[in-house]
PDB file of C-alpha atoms in Angstrom:
ATOM      1  CA  UNK A   1      37.264   0.093 -43.418  1.00  0.00           C
ATOM      2  CA  UNK A   2      39.439   1.002 -40.442  1.00  0.00           C
ATOM      3  CA  UNK A   3      41.468   4.151 -40.049  1.00  0.00           C
ATOM      4  CA  UNK A   4      44.820   2.304 -40.137  1.00  0.00           C
ATOM      5  CA  UNK A   5      43.857   0.331 -43.241  1.00  0.00           C
ATOM      6  CA  UNK A   6      42.855   3.566 -45.003  1.00  0.00           C
ATOM      7  CA  UNK A   7      46.226   5.090 -44.115  1.00  0.00           C
ATOM      8  CA  UNK A   8      48.058   1.996 -45.358  1.00  0.00           C
ATOM      9  CA  UNK A   9      46.157   1.978 -48.655  1.00  0.00           C
ATOM     10  CA  UNK A  10      46.707   5.712 -49.117  1.00  0.00           C
ATOM     11  CA  UNK A  11      50.457   5.241 -48.625  1.00  0.00           C
ATOM     12  CA  UNK A  12      50.403   2.333 -51.070  1.00  0.00           C
ATOM     13  CA  UNK A  13      48.512   4.390 -53.686  1.00  0.00           C
ATOM     14  CA  UNK A  14      51.108   7.128 -53.316  1.00  0.00           C
ATOM     15  CA  UNK A  15      54.008   4.686 -53.792  1.00  0.00           C
ATOM     16  CA  UNK A  16      52.254   3.115 -56.774  1.00  0.00           C
ATOM     17  CA  UNK A  17      51.645   6.427 -58.543  1.00  0.00           C
ATOM     18  CA  UNK A  18      54.982   8.098 -57.761  1.00  0.00           C
ATOM     19  CA  UNK A  19      57.409   5.175 -57.759  1.00  0.00           C
ATOM     20  CA  UNK A  20      55.997   1.955 -59.227  1.00  0.00           C
ATOM     21  CA  UNK A  21      54.116   3.342 -62.225  1.00  0.00           C
ATOM     22  CA  UNK A  22      57.076   5.323 -63.638  1.00  0.00           C
ATOM     23  CA  UNK A  23      59.269   2.216 -63.352  1.00  0.00           C
ATOM     24  CA  UNK A  24      56.949  -0.339 -64.986  1.00  0.00           C
ATOM     25  CA  UNK A  25      58.087  -1.556 -68.382  1.00  0.00           C
ATOM     26  CA  UNK A  26      55.750  -1.505 -71.354  1.00  0.00           C
ATOM     27  CA  UNK A  27      53.823  -4.699 -71.981  1.00  0.00           C
ATOM     28  CA  UNK A  28      56.043  -6.422 -74.537  1.00  0.00           C
ATOM     29  CA  UNK A  29      55.636 -10.124 -73.715  1.00  0.00           C
ATOM     30  CA  UNK A  30      58.944 -10.257 -71.829  1.00  0.00           C
ATOM     31  CA  UNK A  31      59.319 -10.875 -68.101  1.00  0.00           C
ATOM     32  CA  UNK A  32      60.295  -7.863 -66.009  1.00  0.00           C
ATOM     33  CA  UNK A  33      60.887  -7.265 -62.304  1.00  0.00           C
ATOM     34  CA  UNK A  34      60.328  -4.461 -59.856  1.00  0.00           C
ATOM     35  CA  UNK A  35      61.534  -4.389 -56.229  1.00  0.00           C
ATOM     36  CA  UNK A  36      59.284  -2.935 -53.529  1.00  0.00           C
ATOM     37  CA  UNK A  37      60.676  -2.116 -50.080  1.00  0.00           C
ATOM     38  CA  UNK A  38      58.496  -1.804 -47.000  1.00  0.00           C
ATOM     39  CA  UNK A  39      58.360  -2.189 -43.231  1.00  0.00           C
ATOM     40  CA  UNK A  40      56.215  -4.251 -40.913  1.00  0.00           C
ATOM     41  CA  UNK A  41      53.693  -2.770 -38.523  1.00  0.00           C
ATOM     42  CA  UNK A  42      55.217  -0.793 -35.679  1.00  0.00           C
ATOM     43  CA  UNK A  43      54.424  -3.503 -33.158  1.00  0.00           C
ATOM     44  CA  UNK A  44      54.527  -6.834 -34.928  1.00  0.00           C
ATOM     45  CA  UNK A  45      54.819  -9.302 -32.065  1.00  0.00           C
ATOM     46  CA  UNK A  46      51.479 -11.050 -32.515  1.00  0.00           C
ATOM     47  CA  UNK A  47      50.736 -14.239 -34.376  1.00  0.00           C
ATOM     48  CA  UNK A  48      48.458 -13.252 -37.241  1.00  0.00           C
ATOM     49  CA  UNK A  49      48.301 -11.489 -40.576  1.00  0.00           C
ATOM     50  CA  UNK A  50      50.881  -8.762 -41.215  1.00  0.00           C
ATOM     51  CA  UNK A  51      48.086  -6.454 -42.336  1.00  0.00           C
ATOM     52  CA  UNK A  52      50.197  -3.424 -43.278  1.00  0.00           C
ATOM     53  CA  UNK A  53      52.400  -5.377 -45.671  1.00  0.00           C
ATOM     54  CA  UNK A  54      49.453  -7.429 -46.965  1.00  0.00           C
ATOM     55  CA  UNK A  55      47.247  -4.393 -47.648  1.00  0.00           C
ATOM     56  CA  UNK A  56      49.971  -2.323 -49.268  1.00  0.00           C
ATOM     57  CA  UNK A  57      51.482  -5.028 -51.464  1.00  0.00           C
ATOM     58  CA  UNK A  58      48.075  -6.393 -52.483  1.00  0.00           C
ATOM     59  CA  UNK A  59      47.051  -2.881 -53.523  1.00  0.00           C
ATOM     60  CA  UNK A  60      50.122  -2.537 -55.765  1.00  0.00           C
ATOM     61  CA  UNK A  61      49.580  -5.976 -57.323  1.00  0.00           C
ATOM     62  CA  UNK A  62      45.899  -5.187 -57.917  1.00  0.00           C
ATOM     63  CA  UNK A  63      46.705  -1.853 -59.602  1.00  0.00           C
ATOM     64  CA  UNK A  64      49.250  -3.550 -61.860  1.00  0.00           C
ATOM     65  CA  UNK A  65      46.698  -6.190 -62.873  1.00  0.00           C
ATOM     66  CA  UNK A  66      44.053  -3.525 -63.552  1.00  0.00           C
ATOM     67  CA  UNK A  67      46.522  -2.060 -66.045  1.00  0.00           C
ATOM     68  CA  UNK A  68      46.757  -5.429 -67.799  1.00  0.00           C
ATOM     69  CA  UNK A  69      50.033  -6.677 -66.337  1.00  0.00           C
ATOM     70  CA  UNK A  70      50.292 -10.384 -65.547  1.00  0.00           C
ATOM     71  CA  UNK A  71      51.891 -11.065 -62.170  1.00  0.00           C
ATOM     72  CA  UNK A  72      54.084 -14.143 -62.462  1.00  0.00           C
ATOM     73  CA  UNK A  73      55.552 -14.192 -58.965  1.00  0.00           C
ATOM     74  CA  UNK A  74      56.060 -12.158 -55.809  1.00  0.00           C
ATOM     75  CA  UNK A  75      58.903 -13.189 -53.502  1.00  0.00           C
ATOM     76  CA  UNK A  76      60.120 -11.451 -50.392  1.00  0.00           C
ATOM     77  CA  UNK A  77      63.085 -11.351 -48.072  1.00  0.00           C
ATOM     78  CA  UNK A  78      62.915 -10.165 -44.489  1.00  0.00           C
ATOM     79  CA  UNK A  79      65.441  -7.963 -42.695  1.00  0.00           C
ATOM     80  CA  UNK A  80      65.282  -8.024 -38.888  1.00  0.00           C
ATOM     81  CA  UNK A  81      65.937  -5.124 -36.498  1.00  0.00           C
ATOM     82  CA  UNK A  82      64.970  -2.340 -38.897  1.00  0.00           C
ATOM     83  CA  UNK A  83      63.486   1.090 -38.325  1.00  0.00           C
ATOM     84  CA  UNK A  84      64.511   3.906 -36.019  1.00  0.00           C
ATOM     85  CA  UNK A  85      64.437   1.768 -32.877  1.00  0.00           C
ATOM     86  CA  UNK A  86      65.304  -1.555 -34.516  1.00  0.00           C
ATOM     87  CA  UNK A  87      61.930  -3.029 -33.617  1.00  0.00           C
ATOM     88  CA  UNK A  88      60.531  -3.495 -37.129  1.00  0.00           C
ATOM     89  CA  UNK A  89      61.104  -5.910 -39.959  1.00  0.00           C
ATOM     90  CA  UNK A  90      62.000  -4.685 -43.410  1.00  0.00           C
ATOM     91  CA  UNK A  91      60.659  -6.459 -46.474  1.00  0.00           C
ATOM     92  CA  UNK A  92      62.059  -6.509 -49.981  1.00  0.00           C
ATOM     93  CA  UNK A  93      59.496  -7.869 -52.419  1.00  0.00           C
ATOM     94  CA  UNK A  94      60.546  -8.790 -55.937  1.00  0.00           C
ATOM     95  CA  UNK A  95      57.573  -8.800 -58.313  1.00  0.00           C
ATOM     96  CA  UNK A  96      58.017 -10.608 -61.622  1.00  0.00           C
ATOM     97  CA  UNK A  97      55.502  -9.487 -64.231  1.00  0.00           C
ATOM     98  CA  UNK A  98      54.691  -9.457 -67.946  1.00  0.00           C
TER      99      UNK A  98
END
């Protein structure tokens, strides 16, 4: 596993433990949502997989499923010209789960 991927997964684990986990609803059979915000890679001009977003969001979805949550949907919106220099994309991902 590459250095950058390890850093991305570590950041995702931190967000999961400190922010996602405390905000997950108990499993009660009802649908619930949680919104995750993130940024693209620093230089995201290439055609290919957005690996930072993919690795981090997949890690959160996997951890939720390990805990027995059923992921019903994950939708995102993209915000252009984000970050300190306006060269990144911001993502809001709405996860619907049971």
